[in-house]
Every structure is written in structure tokens, then in C-alpha cells.
PDB file of C-alpha atoms in Angstrom:
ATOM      1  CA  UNK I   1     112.950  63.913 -14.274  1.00  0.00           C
ATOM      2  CA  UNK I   2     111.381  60.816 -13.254  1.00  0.00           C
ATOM      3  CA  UNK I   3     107.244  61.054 -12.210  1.00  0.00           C
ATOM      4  CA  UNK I   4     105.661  59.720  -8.865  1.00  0.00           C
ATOM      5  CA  UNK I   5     106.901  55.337  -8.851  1.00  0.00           C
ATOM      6  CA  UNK I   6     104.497  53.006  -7.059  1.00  0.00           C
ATOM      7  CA  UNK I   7     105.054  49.083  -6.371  1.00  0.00           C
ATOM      8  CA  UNK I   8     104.090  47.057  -6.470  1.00  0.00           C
ATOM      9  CA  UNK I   9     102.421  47.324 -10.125  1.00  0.00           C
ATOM     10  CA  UNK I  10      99.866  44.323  -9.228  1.00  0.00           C
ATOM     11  CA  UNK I  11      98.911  42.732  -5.760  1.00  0.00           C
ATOM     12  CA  UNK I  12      96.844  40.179  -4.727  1.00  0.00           C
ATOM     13  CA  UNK I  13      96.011  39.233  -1.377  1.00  0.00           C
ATOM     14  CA  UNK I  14      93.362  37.318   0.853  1.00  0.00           C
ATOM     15  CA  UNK I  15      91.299  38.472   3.395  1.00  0.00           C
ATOM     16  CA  UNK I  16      92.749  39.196   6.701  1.00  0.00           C
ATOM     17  CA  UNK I  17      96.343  39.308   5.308  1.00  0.00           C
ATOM     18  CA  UNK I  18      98.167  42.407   5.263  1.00  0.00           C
ATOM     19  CA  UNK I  19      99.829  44.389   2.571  1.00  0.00           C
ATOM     20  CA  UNK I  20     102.099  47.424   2.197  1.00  0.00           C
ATOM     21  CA  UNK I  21     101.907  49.330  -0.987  1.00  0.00           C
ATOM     22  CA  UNK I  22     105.420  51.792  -1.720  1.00  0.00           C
ATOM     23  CA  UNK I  23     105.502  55.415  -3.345  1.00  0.00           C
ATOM     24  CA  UNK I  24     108.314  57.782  -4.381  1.00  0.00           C
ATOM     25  CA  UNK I  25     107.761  61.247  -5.023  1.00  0.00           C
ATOM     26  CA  UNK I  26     108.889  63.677  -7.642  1.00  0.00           C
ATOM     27  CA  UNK I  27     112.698  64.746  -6.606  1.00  0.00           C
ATOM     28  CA  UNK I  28     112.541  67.976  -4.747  1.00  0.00           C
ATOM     29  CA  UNK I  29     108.843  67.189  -3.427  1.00  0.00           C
ATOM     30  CA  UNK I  30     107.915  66.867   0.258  1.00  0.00           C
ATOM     31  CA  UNK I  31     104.593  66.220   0.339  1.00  0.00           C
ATOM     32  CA  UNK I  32     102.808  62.602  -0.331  1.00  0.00           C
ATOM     33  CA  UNK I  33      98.994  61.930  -0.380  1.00  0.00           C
ATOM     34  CA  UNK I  34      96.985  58.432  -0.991  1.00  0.00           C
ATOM     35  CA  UNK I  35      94.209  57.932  -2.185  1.00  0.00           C
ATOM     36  CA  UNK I  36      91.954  54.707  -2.837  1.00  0.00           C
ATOM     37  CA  UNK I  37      89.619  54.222  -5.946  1.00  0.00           C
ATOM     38  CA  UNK I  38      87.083  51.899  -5.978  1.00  0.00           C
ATOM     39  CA  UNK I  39      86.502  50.336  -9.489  1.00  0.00           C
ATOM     40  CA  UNK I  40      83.756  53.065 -10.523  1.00  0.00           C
ATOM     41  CA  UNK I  41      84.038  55.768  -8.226  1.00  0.00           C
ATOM     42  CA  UNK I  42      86.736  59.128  -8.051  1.00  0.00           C
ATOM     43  CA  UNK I  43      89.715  59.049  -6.199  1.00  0.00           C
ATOM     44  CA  UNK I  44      88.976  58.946  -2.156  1.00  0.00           C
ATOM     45  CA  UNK I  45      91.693  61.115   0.141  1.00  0.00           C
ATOM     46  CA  UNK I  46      93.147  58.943   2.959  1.00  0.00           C
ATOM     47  CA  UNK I  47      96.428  60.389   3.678  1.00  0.00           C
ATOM     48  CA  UNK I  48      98.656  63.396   3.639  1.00  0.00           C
ATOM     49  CA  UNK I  49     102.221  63.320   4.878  1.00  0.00           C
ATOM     50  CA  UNK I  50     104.624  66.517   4.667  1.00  0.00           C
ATOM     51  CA  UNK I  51     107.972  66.293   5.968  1.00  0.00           C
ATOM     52  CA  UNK I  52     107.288  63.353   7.398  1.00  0.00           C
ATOM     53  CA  UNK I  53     104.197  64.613   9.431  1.00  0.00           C
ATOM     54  CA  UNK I  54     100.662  63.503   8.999  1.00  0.00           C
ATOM     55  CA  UNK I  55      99.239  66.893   7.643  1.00  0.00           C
ATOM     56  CA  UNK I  56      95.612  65.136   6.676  1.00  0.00           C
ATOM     57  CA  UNK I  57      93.816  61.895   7.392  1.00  0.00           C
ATOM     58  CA  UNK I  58      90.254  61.155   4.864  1.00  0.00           C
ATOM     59  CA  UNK I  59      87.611  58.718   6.774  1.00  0.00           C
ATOM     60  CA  UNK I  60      89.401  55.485   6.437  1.00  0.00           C
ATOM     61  CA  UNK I  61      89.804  52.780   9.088  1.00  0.00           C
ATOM     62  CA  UNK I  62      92.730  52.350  11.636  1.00  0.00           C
ATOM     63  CA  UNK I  63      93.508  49.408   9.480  1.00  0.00           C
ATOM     64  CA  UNK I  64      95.410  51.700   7.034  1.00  0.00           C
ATOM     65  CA  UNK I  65      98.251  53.814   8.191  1.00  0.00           C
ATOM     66  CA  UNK I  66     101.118  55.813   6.111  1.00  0.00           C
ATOM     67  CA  UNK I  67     104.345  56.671   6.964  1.00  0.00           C
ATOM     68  CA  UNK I  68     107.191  58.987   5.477  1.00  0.00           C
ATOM     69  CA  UNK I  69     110.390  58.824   5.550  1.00  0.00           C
ATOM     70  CA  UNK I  70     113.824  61.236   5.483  1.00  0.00           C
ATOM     71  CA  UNK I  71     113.934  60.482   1.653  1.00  0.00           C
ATOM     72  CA  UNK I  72     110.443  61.515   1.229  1.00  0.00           C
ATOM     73  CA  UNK I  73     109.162  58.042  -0.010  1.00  0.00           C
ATOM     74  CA  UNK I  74     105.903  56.552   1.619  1.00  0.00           C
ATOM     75  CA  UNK I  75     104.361  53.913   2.417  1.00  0.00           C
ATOM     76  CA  UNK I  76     100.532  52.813   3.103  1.00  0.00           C
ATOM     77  CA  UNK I  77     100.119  49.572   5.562  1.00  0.00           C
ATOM     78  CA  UNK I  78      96.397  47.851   5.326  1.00  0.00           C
ATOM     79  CA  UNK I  79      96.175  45.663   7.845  1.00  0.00           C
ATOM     80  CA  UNK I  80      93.392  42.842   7.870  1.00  0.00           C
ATOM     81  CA  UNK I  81      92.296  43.084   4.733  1.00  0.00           C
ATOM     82  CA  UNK I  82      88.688  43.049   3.244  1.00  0.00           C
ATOM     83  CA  UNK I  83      87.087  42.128   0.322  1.00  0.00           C
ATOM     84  CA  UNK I  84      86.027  45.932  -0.159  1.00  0.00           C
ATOM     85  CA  UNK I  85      89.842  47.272   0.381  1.00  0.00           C
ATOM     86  CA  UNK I  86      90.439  45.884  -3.274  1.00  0.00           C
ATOM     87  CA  UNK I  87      90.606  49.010  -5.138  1.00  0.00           C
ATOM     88  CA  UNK I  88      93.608  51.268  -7.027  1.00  0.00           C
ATOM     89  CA  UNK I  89      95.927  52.837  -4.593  1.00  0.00           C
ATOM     90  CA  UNK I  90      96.967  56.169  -6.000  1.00  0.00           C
ATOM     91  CA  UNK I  91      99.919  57.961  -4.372  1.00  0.00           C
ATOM     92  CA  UNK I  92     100.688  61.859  -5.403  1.00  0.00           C
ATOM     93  CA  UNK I  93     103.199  64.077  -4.406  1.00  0.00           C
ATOM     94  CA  UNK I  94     103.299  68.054  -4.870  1.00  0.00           C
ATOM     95  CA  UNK I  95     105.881  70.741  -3.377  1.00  0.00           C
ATOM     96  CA  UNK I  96     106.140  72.672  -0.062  1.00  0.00           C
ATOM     97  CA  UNK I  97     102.564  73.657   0.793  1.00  0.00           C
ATOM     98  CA  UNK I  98     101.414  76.528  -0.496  1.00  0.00           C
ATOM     99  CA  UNK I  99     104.478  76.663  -3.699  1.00  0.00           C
ATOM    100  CA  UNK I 100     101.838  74.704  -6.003  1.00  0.00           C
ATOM    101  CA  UNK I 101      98.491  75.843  -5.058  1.00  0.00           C
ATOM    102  CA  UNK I 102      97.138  72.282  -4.432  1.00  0.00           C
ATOM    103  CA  UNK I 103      99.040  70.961  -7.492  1.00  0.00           C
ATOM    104  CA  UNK I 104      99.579  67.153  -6.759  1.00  0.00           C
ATOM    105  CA  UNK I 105     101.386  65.038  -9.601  1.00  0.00           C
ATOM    106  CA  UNK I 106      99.853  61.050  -9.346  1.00  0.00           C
ATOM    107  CA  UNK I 107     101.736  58.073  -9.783  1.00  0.00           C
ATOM    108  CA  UNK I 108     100.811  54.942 -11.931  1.00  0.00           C
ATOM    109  CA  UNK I 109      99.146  53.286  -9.247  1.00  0.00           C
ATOM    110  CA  UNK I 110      98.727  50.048  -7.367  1.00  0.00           C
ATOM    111  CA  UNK I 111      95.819  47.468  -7.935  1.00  0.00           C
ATOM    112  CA  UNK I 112      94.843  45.220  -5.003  1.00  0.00           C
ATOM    113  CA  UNK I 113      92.792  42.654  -5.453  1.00  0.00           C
ATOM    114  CA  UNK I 114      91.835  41.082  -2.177  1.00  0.00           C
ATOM    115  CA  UNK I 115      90.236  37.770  -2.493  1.00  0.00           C
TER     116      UNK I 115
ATOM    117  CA  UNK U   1      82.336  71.021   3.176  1.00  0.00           C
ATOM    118  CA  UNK U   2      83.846  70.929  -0.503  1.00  0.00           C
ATOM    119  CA  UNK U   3      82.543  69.186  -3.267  1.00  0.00           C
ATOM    120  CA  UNK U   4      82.427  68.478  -6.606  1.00  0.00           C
ATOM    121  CA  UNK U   5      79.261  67.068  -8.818  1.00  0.00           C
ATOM    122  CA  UNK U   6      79.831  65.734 -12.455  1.00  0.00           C
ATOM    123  CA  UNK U   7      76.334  64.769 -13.428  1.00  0.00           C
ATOM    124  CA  UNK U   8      76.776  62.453 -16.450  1.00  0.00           C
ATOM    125  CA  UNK U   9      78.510  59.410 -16.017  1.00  0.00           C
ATOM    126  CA  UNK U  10      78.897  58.927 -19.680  1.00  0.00           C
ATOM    127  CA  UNK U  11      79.446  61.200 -22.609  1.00  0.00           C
ATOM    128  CA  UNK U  12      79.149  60.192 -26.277  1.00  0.00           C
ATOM    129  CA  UNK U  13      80.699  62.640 -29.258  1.00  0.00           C
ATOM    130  CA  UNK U  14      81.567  61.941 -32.634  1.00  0.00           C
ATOM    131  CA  UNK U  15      84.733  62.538 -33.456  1.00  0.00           C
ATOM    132  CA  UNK U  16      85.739  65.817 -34.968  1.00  0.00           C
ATOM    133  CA  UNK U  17      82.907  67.796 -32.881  1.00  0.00           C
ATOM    134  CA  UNK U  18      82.800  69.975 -30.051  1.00  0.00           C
ATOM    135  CA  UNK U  19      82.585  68.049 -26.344  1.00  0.00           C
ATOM    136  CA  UNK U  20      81.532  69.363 -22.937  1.00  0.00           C
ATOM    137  CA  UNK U  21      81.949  67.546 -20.088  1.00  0.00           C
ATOM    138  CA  UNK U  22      80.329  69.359 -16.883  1.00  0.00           C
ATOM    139  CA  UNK U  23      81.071  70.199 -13.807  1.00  0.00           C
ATOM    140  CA  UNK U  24      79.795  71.578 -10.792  1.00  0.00           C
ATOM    141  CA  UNK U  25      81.075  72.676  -7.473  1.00  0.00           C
ATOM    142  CA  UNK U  26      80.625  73.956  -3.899  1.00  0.00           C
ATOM    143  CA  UNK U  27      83.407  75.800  -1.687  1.00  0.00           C
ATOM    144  CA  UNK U  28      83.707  78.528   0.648  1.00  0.00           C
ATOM    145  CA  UNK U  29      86.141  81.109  -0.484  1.00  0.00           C
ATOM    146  CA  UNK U  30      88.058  80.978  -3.539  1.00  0.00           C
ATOM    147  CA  UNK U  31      87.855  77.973  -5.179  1.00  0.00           C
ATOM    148  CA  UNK U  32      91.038  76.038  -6.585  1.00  0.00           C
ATOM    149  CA  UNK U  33      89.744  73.401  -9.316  1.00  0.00           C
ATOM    150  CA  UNK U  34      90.807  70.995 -11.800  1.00  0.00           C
ATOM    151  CA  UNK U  35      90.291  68.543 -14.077  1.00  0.00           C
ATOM    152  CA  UNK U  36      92.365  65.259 -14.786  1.00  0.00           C
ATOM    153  CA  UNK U  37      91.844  62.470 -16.978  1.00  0.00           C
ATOM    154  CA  UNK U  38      92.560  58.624 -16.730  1.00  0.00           C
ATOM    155  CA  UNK U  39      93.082  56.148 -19.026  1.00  0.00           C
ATOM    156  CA  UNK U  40      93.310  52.865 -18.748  1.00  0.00           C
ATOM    157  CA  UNK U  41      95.215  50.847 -16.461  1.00  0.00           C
ATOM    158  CA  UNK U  42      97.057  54.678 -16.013  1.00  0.00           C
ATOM    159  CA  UNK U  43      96.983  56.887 -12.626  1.00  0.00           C
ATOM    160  CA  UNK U  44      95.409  60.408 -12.878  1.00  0.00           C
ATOM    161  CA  UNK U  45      97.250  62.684 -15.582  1.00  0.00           C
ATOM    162  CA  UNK U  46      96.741  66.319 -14.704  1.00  0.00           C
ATOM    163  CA  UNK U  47      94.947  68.962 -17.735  1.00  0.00           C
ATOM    164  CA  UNK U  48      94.179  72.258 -16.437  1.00  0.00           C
ATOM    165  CA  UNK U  49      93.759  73.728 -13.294  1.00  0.00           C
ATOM    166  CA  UNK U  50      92.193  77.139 -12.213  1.00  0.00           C
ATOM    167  CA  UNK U  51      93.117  79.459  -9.577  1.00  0.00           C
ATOM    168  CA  UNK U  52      92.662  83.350 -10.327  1.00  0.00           C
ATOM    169  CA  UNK U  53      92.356  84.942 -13.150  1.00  0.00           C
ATOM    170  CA  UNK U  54      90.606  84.200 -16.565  1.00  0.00           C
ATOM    171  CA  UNK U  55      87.496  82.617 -16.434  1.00  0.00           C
ATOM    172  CA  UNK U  56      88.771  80.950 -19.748  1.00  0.00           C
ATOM    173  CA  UNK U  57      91.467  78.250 -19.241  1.00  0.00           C
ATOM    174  CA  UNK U  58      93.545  76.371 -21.756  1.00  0.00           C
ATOM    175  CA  UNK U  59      95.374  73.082 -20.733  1.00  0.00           C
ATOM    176  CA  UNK U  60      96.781  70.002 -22.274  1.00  0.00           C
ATOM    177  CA  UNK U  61      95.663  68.207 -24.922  1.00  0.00           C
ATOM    178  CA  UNK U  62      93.572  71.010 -26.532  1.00  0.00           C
ATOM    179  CA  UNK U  63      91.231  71.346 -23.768  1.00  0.00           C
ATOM    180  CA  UNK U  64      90.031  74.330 -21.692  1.00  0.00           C
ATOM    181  CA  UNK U  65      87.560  74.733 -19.482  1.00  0.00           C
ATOM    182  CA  UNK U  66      85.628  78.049 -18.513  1.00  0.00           C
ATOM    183  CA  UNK U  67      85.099  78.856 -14.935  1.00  0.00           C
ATOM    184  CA  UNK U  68      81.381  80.638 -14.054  1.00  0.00           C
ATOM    185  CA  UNK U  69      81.642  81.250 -10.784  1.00  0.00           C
ATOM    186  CA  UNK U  70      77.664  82.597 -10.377  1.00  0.00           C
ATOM    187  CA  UNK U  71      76.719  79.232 -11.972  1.00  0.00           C
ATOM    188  CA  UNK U  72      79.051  77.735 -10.024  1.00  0.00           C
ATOM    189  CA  UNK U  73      80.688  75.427 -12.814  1.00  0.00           C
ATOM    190  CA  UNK U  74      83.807  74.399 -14.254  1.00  0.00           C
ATOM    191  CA  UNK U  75      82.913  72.639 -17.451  1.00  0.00           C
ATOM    192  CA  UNK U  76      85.428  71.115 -19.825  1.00  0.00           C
ATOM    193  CA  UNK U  77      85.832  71.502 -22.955  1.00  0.00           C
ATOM    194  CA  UNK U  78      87.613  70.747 -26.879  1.00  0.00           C
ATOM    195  CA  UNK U  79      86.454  71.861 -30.069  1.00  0.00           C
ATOM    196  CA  UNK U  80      86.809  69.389 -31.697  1.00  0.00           C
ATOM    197  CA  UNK U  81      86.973  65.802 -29.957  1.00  0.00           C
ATOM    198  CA  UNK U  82      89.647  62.809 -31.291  1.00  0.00           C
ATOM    199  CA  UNK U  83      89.090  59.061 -30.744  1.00  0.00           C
ATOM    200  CA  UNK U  84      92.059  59.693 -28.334  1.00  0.00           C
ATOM    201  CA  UNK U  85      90.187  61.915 -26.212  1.00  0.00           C
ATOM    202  CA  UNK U  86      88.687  58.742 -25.115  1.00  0.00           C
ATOM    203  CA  UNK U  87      88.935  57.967 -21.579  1.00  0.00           C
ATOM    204  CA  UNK U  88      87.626  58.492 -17.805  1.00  0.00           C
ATOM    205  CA  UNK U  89      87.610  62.656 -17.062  1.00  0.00           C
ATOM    206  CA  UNK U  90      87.751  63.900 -12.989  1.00  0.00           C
ATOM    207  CA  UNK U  91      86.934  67.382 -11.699  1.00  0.00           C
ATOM    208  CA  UNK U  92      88.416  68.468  -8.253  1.00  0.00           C
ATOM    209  CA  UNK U  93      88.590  70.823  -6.041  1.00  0.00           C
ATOM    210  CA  UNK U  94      90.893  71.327  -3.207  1.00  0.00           C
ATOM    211  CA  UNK U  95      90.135  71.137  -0.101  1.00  0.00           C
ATOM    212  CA  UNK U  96      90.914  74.238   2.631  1.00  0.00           C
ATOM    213  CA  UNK U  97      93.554  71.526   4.270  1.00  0.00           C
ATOM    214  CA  UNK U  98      95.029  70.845   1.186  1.00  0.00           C
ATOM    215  CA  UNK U  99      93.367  67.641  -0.161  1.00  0.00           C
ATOM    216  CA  UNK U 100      91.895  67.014  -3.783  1.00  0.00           C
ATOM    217  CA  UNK U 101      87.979  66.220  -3.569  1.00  0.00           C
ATOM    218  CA  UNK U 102      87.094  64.632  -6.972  1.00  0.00           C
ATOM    219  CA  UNK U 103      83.925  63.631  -8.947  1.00  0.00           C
ATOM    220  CA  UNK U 104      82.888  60.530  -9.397  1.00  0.00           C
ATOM    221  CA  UNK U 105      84.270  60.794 -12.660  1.00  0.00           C
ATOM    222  CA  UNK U 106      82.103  61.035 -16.567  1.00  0.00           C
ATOM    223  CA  UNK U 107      83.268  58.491 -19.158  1.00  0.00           C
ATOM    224  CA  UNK U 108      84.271  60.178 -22.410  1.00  0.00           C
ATOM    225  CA  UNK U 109      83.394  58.138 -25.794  1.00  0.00           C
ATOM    226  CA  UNK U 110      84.213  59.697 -28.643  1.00  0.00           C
ATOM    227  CA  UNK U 111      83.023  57.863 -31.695  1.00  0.00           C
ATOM    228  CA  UNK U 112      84.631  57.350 -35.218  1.00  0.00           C
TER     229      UNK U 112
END
């Protein structure tokens, strides 16, 4: 089975533009987090979708927003870009909440570099 | 609120000894944690995870990692380390809603 697919691989981008970053799940999973990660620093939470809901936001901006769709890909919109949103985007997906006790299953990853 | 505390931000072994990496936590309740490791250019690859049960738990890769919940750690560990091994390790813990709260992360060396 394929793992969690992210694109684009690479990005690069200037401030104030805007940028949306793509994930696909694991087949058969309905949940899809993102998190950023600052060169450095762990993994920081900013979204959870489940069945297309928003189940969790972290303490991000209103620049960034996620959707879901009926196929259970994702995507994460950054809007106005800053220097400091360059970072990995990490997108994980995991099963019906509550079938893998928190088990979430990352993808590859996006780097933005915002310039 | 949840967290997790990994106090060293590097680690240096030589290769073919034992390595620890440490890791601290606070929840309320029962704590899920795990550990995952990055290498790099690579997204988060997933070793062991604990939930109930033995205090003493074996993942991927050779590693295990021994829950104490009075101390209240989750430490990783091998016996014996590889060049390999090198890389960037994360604890977590998830979150009562669900999320994964990681570390800041401990850079593993292990020397030839």
C-alpha cells in the first residue's frame, strides 16, 4: 500500500504570496493532521480534519486554513506569507478515531522556503 | 496541558554500545506516548509507541523504550547503537483531543 504523498516536494515563495501545499492519506484512512516544523524545533499541530470536519485547530494564524475533501485528501492554504512560515509542512493521516489509539502515519513532507 | 521534555539536544555514542535517549512527560490520565525518528530530508518514521501494558517496549529498528510512570519517563533505548542509528529522535504524547505533542527533538550521533 502506498504511505501518506505530499506535493509539492520543494516550494519557494516570497513574502505576501500565497501557497497551497497537497496531502493524500493512507487508503482506508479518514483522518488528516498538519503540522509545521521549524528548522530546529519538533513538529507543531495546526490542523486536524476527520471526515471532512475540522476535529482540532493548534495556535496558528487565520492565514493558514485546511480543507478535506470526499476522497479524504487535504489541503493547507497560507495566505500572505512570512519570512517565519518557511518551515517543513508535515501532513499525517491515521484511522477512524479511536481504531489506532493516536497512531498517525507522516508523509515525506513539504519544504517552503519563503523569501 | 500535555507535554513532552527531551533534555539533550545532542547525543554522542560509539558505535557498537548501548544508547539512551531520554524522555520526559506530563499528562493527566493515561498517557499514550511515542517515539519517532527523522532522517534527513525524510518526514517522521514511527518506532514504538506505548499504551497499556508492559513497561518494557520493543519497536523497530532494535529499539525499545521502558515506560516509568512514577519517574514519569519514556526513555529510548538500543543495545548496541549502528552508524545508521544516526539521525534526529522525537518523543510524543497525544493529546486528550487527539493531537501528537512532540519534543523538540535530541540529535543522535553515533560514532565509528
Amino acid at each position: 500500500d502506498a504511505g501518506v504523498t505530499q506535493s509539492p516536494t520543494h516550494l519557494i515563495k516570497t513574502r505576501g504570496q500565497h501557497v497551497t501545499l497537497r496531502c493524500s492519506p493512507i487508503s482506508g484512512h479518514k483522518s488528516v493532521s498538519w503540522y509545521q516544523q521549524v528548522l530546529g524545533q519538533g513538529p507543531q499541530f495546526i490542523f486536524q480534519y476527520y471526515e471532512k470536519e475540522e476535529r482540532g485547530r493548534g495556535n496558528f494564524p487565520d492565514r493558514f486554513s485546511a480543507r478535506q475533501f470526499p476522497n479524504y485528501s487535504s489541503e493547507l492554504n497560507v495566505n500572505a506569507l512570512l519570512l517565519g512560515d518557511s518551515a517543513l509542512y508535515l501532513c499525517a493521516s491515521g484511522g477512524a478515531a479511536g481504531q489506532t489509539q493516536g497512531m498517525q502515519y507522516f508523509g515525506p513532507g513539504t519544504r517552503l522556503t519563503v523569501l | 496541558a500535555q507535554s513532552v521534555a527531551q533534555p539533550e539536544d545532542q547525543v554522542n555514542v560509539a558505535e557498537g554500545n548501548p544508547l539512551t535517549v531520554k524522555c520526559t512527560y506530563s499528562v493527566s490520565g493515561n498517557p499514550y506516548l511515542f517515539w519517532y525518528v527523522q532522517y534527513p530530508n525524510r518526514g517522521l518514521q514511527f518506532l514504538l509507541k506505548y499504551i497499556t501494558g508492559d513497561n518494557l517496549v520493543k519497536g523497530s529498528y532494535g529499539f525499545e523504550a521502558e515506560f516509568n510512570k512514577s519517574q514519569t519517563s519514556f526513555h529510548l533505548k538500543k543495545p548496541s547503537a549502528l552508524v545508521s542509528d544516526s539521525a534526529l529522535y522525537f518523543c510524543a504524547v497525544r493529546s486528550r483531543d487527539d493531537k501528537i505533542i512532540f519534543g523538540k527533538g535530541t540529535r543522535l550521533h553515533i560514532l565509528p
